[in-house]
mmCIF file of C-alpha atoms in Angstrom:
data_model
loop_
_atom_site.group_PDB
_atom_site.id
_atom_site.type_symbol
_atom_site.label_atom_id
_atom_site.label_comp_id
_atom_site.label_asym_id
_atom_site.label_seq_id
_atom_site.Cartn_x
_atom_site.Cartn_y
_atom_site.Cartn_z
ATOM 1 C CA UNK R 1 13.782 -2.874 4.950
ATOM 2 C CA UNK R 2 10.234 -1.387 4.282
ATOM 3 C CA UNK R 3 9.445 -3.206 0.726
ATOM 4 C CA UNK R 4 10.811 -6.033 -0.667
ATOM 5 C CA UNK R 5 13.560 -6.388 -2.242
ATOM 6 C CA UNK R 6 14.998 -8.721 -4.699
ATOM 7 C CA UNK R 7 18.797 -9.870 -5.878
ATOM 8 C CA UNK R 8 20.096 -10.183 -8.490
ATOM 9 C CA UNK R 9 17.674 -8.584 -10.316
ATOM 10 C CA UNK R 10 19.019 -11.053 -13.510
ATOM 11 C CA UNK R 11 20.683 -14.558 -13.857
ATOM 12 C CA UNK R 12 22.302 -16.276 -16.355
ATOM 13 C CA UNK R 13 23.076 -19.938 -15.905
ATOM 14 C CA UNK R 14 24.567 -22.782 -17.943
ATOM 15 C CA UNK R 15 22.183 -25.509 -18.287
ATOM 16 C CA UNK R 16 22.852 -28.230 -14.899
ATOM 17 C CA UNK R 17 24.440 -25.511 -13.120
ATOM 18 C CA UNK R 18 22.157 -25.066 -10.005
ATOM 19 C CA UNK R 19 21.634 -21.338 -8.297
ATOM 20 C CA UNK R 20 19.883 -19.262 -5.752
ATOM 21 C CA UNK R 21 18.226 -15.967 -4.947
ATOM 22 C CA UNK R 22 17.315 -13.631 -2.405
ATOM 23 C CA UNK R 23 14.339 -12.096 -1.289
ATOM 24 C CA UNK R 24 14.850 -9.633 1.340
ATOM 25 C CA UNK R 25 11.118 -8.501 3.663
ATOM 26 C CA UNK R 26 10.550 -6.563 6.617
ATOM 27 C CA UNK R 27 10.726 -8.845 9.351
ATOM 28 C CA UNK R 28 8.405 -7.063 11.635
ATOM 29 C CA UNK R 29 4.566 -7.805 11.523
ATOM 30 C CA UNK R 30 5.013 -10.875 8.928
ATOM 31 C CA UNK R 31 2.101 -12.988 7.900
ATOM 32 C CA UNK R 32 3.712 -15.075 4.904
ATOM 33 C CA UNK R 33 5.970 -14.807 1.950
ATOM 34 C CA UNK R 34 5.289 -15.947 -1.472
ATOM 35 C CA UNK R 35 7.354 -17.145 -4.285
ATOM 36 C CA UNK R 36 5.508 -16.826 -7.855
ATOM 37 C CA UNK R 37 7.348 -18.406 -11.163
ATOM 38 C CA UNK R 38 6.027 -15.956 -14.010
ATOM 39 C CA UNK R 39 7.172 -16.819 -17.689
ATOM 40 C CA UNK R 40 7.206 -14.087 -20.127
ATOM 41 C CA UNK R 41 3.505 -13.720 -21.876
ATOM 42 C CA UNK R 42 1.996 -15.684 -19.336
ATOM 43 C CA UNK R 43 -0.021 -15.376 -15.556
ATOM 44 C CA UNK R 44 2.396 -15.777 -12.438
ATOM 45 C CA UNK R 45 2.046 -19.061 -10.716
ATOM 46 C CA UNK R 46 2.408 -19.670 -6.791
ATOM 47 C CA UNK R 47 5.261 -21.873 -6.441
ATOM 48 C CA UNK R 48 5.564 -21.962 -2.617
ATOM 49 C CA UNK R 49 3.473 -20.273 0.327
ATOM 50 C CA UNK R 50 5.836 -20.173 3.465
ATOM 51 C CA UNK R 51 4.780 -19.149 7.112
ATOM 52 C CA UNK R 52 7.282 -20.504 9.674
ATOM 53 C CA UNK R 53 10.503 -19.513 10.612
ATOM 54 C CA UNK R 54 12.752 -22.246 9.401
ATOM 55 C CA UNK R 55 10.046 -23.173 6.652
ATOM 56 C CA UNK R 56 11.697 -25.343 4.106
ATOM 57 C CA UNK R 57 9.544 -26.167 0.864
ATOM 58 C CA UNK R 58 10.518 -28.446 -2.185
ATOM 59 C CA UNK R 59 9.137 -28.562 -5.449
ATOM 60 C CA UNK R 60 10.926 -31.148 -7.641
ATOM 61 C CA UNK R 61 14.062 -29.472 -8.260
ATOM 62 C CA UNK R 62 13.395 -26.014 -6.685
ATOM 63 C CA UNK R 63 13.226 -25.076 -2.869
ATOM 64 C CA UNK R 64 12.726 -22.836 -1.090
ATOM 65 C CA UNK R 65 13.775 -21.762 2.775
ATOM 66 C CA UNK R 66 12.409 -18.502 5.093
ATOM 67 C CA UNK R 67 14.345 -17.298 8.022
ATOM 68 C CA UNK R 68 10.902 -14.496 9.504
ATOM 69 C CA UNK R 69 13.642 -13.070 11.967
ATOM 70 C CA UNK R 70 16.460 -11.716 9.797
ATOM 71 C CA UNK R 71 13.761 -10.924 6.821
ATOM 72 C CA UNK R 72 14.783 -13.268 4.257
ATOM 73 C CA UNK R 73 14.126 -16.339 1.961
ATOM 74 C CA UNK R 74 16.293 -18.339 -0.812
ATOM 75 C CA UNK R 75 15.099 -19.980 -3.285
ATOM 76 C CA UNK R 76 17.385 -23.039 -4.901
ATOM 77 C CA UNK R 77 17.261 -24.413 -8.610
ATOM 78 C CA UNK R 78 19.203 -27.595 -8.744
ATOM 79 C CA UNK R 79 20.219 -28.679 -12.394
ATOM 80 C CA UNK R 80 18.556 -25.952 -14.178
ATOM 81 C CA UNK R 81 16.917 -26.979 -17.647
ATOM 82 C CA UNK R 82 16.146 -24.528 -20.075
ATOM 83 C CA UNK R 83 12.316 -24.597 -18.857
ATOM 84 C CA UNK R 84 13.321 -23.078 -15.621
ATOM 85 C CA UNK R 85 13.860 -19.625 -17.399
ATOM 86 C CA UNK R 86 11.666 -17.203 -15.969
ATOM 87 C CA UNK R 87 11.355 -14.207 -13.777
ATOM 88 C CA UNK R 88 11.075 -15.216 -9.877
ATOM 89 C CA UNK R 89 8.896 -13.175 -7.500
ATOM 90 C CA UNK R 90 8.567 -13.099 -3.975
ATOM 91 C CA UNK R 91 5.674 -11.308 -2.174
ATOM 92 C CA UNK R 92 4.926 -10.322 1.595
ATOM 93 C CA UNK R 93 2.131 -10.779 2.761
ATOM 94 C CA UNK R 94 1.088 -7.092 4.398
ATOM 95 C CA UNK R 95 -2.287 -8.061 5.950
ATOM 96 C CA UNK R 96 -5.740 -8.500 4.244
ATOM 97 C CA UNK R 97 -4.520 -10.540 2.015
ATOM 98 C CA UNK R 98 -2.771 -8.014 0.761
ATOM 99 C CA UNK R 99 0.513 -8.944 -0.943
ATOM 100 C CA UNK R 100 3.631 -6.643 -2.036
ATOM 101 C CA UNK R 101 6.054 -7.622 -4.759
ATOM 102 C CA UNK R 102 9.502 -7.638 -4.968
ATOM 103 C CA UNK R 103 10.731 -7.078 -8.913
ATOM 104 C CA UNK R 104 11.599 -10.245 -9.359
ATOM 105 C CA UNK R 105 14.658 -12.190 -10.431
ATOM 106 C CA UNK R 106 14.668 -12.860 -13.777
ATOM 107 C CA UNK R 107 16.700 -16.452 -14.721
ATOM 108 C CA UNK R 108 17.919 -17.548 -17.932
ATOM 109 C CA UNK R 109 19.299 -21.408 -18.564
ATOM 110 C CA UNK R 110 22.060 -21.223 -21.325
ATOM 111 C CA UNK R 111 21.797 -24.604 -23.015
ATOM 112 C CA UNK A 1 -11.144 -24.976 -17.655
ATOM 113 C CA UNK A 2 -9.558 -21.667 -17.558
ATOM 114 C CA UNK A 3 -9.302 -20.853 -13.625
ATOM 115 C CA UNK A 4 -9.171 -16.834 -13.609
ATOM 116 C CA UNK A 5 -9.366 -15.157 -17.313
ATOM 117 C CA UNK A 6 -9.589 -11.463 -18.224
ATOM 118 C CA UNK A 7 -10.809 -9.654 -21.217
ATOM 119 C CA UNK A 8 -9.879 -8.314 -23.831
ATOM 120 C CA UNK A 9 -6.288 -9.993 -23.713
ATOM 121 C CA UNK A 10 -5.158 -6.268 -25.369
ATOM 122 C CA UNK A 11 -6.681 -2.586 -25.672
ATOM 123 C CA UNK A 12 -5.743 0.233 -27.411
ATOM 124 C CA UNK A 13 -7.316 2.862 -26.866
ATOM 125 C CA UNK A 14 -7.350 6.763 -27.054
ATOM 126 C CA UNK A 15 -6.539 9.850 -24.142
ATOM 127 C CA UNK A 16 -9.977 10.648 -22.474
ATOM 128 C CA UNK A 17 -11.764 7.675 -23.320
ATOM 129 C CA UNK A 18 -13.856 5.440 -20.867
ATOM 130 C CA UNK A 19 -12.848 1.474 -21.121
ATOM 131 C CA UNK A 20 -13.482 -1.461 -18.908
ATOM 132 C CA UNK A 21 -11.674 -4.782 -18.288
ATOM 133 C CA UNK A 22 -13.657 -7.973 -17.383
ATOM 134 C CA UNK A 23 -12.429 -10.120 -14.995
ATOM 135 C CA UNK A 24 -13.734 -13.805 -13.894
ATOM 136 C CA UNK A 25 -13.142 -16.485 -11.898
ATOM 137 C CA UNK A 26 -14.206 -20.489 -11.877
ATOM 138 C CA UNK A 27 -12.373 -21.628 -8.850
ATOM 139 C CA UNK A 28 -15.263 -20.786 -6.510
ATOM 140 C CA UNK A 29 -12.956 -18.270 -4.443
ATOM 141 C CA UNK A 30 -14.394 -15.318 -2.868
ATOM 142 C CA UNK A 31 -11.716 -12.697 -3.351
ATOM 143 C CA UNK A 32 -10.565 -11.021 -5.728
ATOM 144 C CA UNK A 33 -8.141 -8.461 -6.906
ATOM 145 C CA UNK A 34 -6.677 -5.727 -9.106
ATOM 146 C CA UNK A 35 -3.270 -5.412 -9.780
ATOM 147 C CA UNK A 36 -0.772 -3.060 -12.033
ATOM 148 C CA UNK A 37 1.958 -4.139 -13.203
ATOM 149 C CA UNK A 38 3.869 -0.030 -13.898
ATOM 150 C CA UNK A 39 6.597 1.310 -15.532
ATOM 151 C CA UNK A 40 9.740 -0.808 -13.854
ATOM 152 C CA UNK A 41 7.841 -4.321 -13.714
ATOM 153 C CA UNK A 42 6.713 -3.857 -10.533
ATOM 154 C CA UNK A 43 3.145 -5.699 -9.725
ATOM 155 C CA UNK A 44 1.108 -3.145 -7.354
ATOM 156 C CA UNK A 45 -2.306 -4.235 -5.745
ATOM 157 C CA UNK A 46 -4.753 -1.396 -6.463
ATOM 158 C CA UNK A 47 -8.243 -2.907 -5.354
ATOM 159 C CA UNK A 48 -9.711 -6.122 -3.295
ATOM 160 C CA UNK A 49 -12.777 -7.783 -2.979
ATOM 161 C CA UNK A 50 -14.293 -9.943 -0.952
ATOM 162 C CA UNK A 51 -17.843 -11.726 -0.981
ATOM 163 C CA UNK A 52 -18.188 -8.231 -3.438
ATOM 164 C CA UNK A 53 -16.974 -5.772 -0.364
ATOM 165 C CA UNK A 54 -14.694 -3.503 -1.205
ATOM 166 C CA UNK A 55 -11.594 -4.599 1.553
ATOM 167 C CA UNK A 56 -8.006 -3.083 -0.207
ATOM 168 C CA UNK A 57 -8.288 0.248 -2.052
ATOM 169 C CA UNK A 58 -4.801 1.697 -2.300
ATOM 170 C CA UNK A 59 -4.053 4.729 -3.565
ATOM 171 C CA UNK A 60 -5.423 4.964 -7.130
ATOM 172 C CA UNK A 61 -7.291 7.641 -8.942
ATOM 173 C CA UNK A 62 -10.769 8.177 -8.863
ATOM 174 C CA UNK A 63 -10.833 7.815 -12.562
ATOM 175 C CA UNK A 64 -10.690 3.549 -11.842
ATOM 176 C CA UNK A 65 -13.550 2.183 -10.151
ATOM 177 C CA UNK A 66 -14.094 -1.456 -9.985
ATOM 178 C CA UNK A 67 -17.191 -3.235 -9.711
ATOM 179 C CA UNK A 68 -18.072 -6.701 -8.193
ATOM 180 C CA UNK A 69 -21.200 -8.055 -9.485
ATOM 181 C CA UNK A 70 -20.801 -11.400 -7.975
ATOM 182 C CA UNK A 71 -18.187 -13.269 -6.132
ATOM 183 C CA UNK A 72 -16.739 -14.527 -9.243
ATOM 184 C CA UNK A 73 -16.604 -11.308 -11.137
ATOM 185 C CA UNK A 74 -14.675 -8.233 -10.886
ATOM 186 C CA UNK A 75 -14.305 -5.661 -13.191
ATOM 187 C CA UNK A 76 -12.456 -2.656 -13.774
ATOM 188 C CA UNK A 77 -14.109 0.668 -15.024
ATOM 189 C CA UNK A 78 -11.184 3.333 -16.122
ATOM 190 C CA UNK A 79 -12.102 6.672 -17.268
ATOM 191 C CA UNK A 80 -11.056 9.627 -19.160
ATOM 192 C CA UNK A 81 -7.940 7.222 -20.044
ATOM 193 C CA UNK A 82 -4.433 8.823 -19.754
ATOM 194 C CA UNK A 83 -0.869 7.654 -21.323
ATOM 195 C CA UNK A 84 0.463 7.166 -17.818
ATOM 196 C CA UNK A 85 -2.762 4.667 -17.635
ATOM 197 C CA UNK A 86 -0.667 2.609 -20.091
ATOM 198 C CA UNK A 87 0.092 -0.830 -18.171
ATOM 199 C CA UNK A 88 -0.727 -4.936 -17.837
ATOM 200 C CA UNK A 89 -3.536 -4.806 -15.059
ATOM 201 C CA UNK A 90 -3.477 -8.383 -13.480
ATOM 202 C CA UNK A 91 -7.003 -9.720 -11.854
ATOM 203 C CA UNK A 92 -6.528 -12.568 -9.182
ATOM 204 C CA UNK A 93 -8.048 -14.104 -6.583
ATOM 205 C CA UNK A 94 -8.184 -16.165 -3.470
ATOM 206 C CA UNK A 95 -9.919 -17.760 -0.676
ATOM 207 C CA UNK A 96 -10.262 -15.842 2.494
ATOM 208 C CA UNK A 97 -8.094 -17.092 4.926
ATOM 209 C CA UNK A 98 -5.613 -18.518 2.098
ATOM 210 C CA UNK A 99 -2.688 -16.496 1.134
ATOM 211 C CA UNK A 100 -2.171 -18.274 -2.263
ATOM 212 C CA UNK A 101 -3.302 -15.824 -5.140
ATOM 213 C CA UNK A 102 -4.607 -17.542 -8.566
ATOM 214 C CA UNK A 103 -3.365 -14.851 -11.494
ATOM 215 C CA UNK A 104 -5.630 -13.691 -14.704
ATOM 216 C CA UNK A 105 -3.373 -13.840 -17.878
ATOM 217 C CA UNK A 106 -3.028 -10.054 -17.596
ATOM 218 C CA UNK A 107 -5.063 -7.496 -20.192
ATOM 219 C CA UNK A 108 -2.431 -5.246 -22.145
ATOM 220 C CA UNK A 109 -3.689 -1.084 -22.078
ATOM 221 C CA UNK A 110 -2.169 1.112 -24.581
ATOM 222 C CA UNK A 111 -3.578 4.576 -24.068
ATOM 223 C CA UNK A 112 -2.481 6.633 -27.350
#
């Protein structure tokens, strides 16, 4: 894998269904993934900055886990409410500071 | 107390013009960034800044030059517009050393 790469690329969920996603990175030369919530109309905001292999992060009801040798990371909803819609990006970290983008997963909660 | 805020929120403007986009940051960071969001949603880094040196410039016309007054300014200078110029451009920044990025509310260009 040279970029990143993100499945699916859309969700839909029934509200207190819980889910998960994929973000796929080159596993060679890694510095740090990133996993950005971004709602439509407004700025994307870091949800979890993840550097070890076997990192596990929690946020409330999302989480997050990195596994730096195969090149990948989930992220978990659990209960999804209808504020959890929004597109999902992961970034790799590429040196400088300089991050690459996957094109996000983009969730919708049915109520 | 915004943290990192851009302006003008939107632009329209016409091929061949010369436009800028203002970027600014309160959160006492010491880089910053341009990114574009293109055509299939994609956000792509274009330039970065840090304590107002020039450290990222990817591959990106000549026609967009940004400037860095201070630490907690960067802006973006495009000219003679073209359609394909037509994008969000996202400012952020960060503190050197931290890989968590702080994101601008994104500036809208329509190039007609």
């Amino acid at each position: 894998i040279l970029n990143v790469e993100q499945s699916p690329q859309s969700l839909h969920v029934q509200e207190g269904d819980s889910t998960n996603f994929t973000c796929s990175f080159p596993s060679s030369n890694f510095y740090a993934l990133h996993w950005y919530r971004w709602e439509t109309a407004k700025s994307p905001e870091a949800l979890f900055v993840m550097t070890l292999n076997g990192d596990e992060k929690k946020k409330g009801r999302i989480s997050a886990t990195l596994n730096t040798k195969e090149g990948y990371s989930y992220l978990y909803i659990k209960g999804s409410q209808p504020e959890d819609s929004a597109t999902y990006l992961c970034a790799f970290i590429k040196g400088a500071q300089k991050l690459v983008f996957g094109q996000g997963t983009r969730l919708t909660i049915n109520p | 107390d915004t943290a990192v805020s851009q302006t003008p929120k939107y632009l329209v403007t016409q091929m061949g013009n010369d436009k800028s986009i203002k970027c600014e940051q309160n959160l006492g960071h010491d880089t910053m960034y341009w990114y574009k969001q293109d055509s299939k949603k994609f956000l792509k880094i274009m330039f970065s800044y840090n304590n107002k040196e020039l450290i990222i410039n990817e591959t990106v016309p000549n026609r967009f030059s940004p400037k860095s007054p201070d630490k907690a300014h960067l802006n973006l200078h495009i000219n003679s517009l073209e359609l394909g110029d037509s994008a969000v451009y996202f400012c952020a920044s960060s503190l050197q050393g931290s890989y968590e990025q702080y994101f601008g509310p994104g500036t809208r260009l329509t190039v007609t």
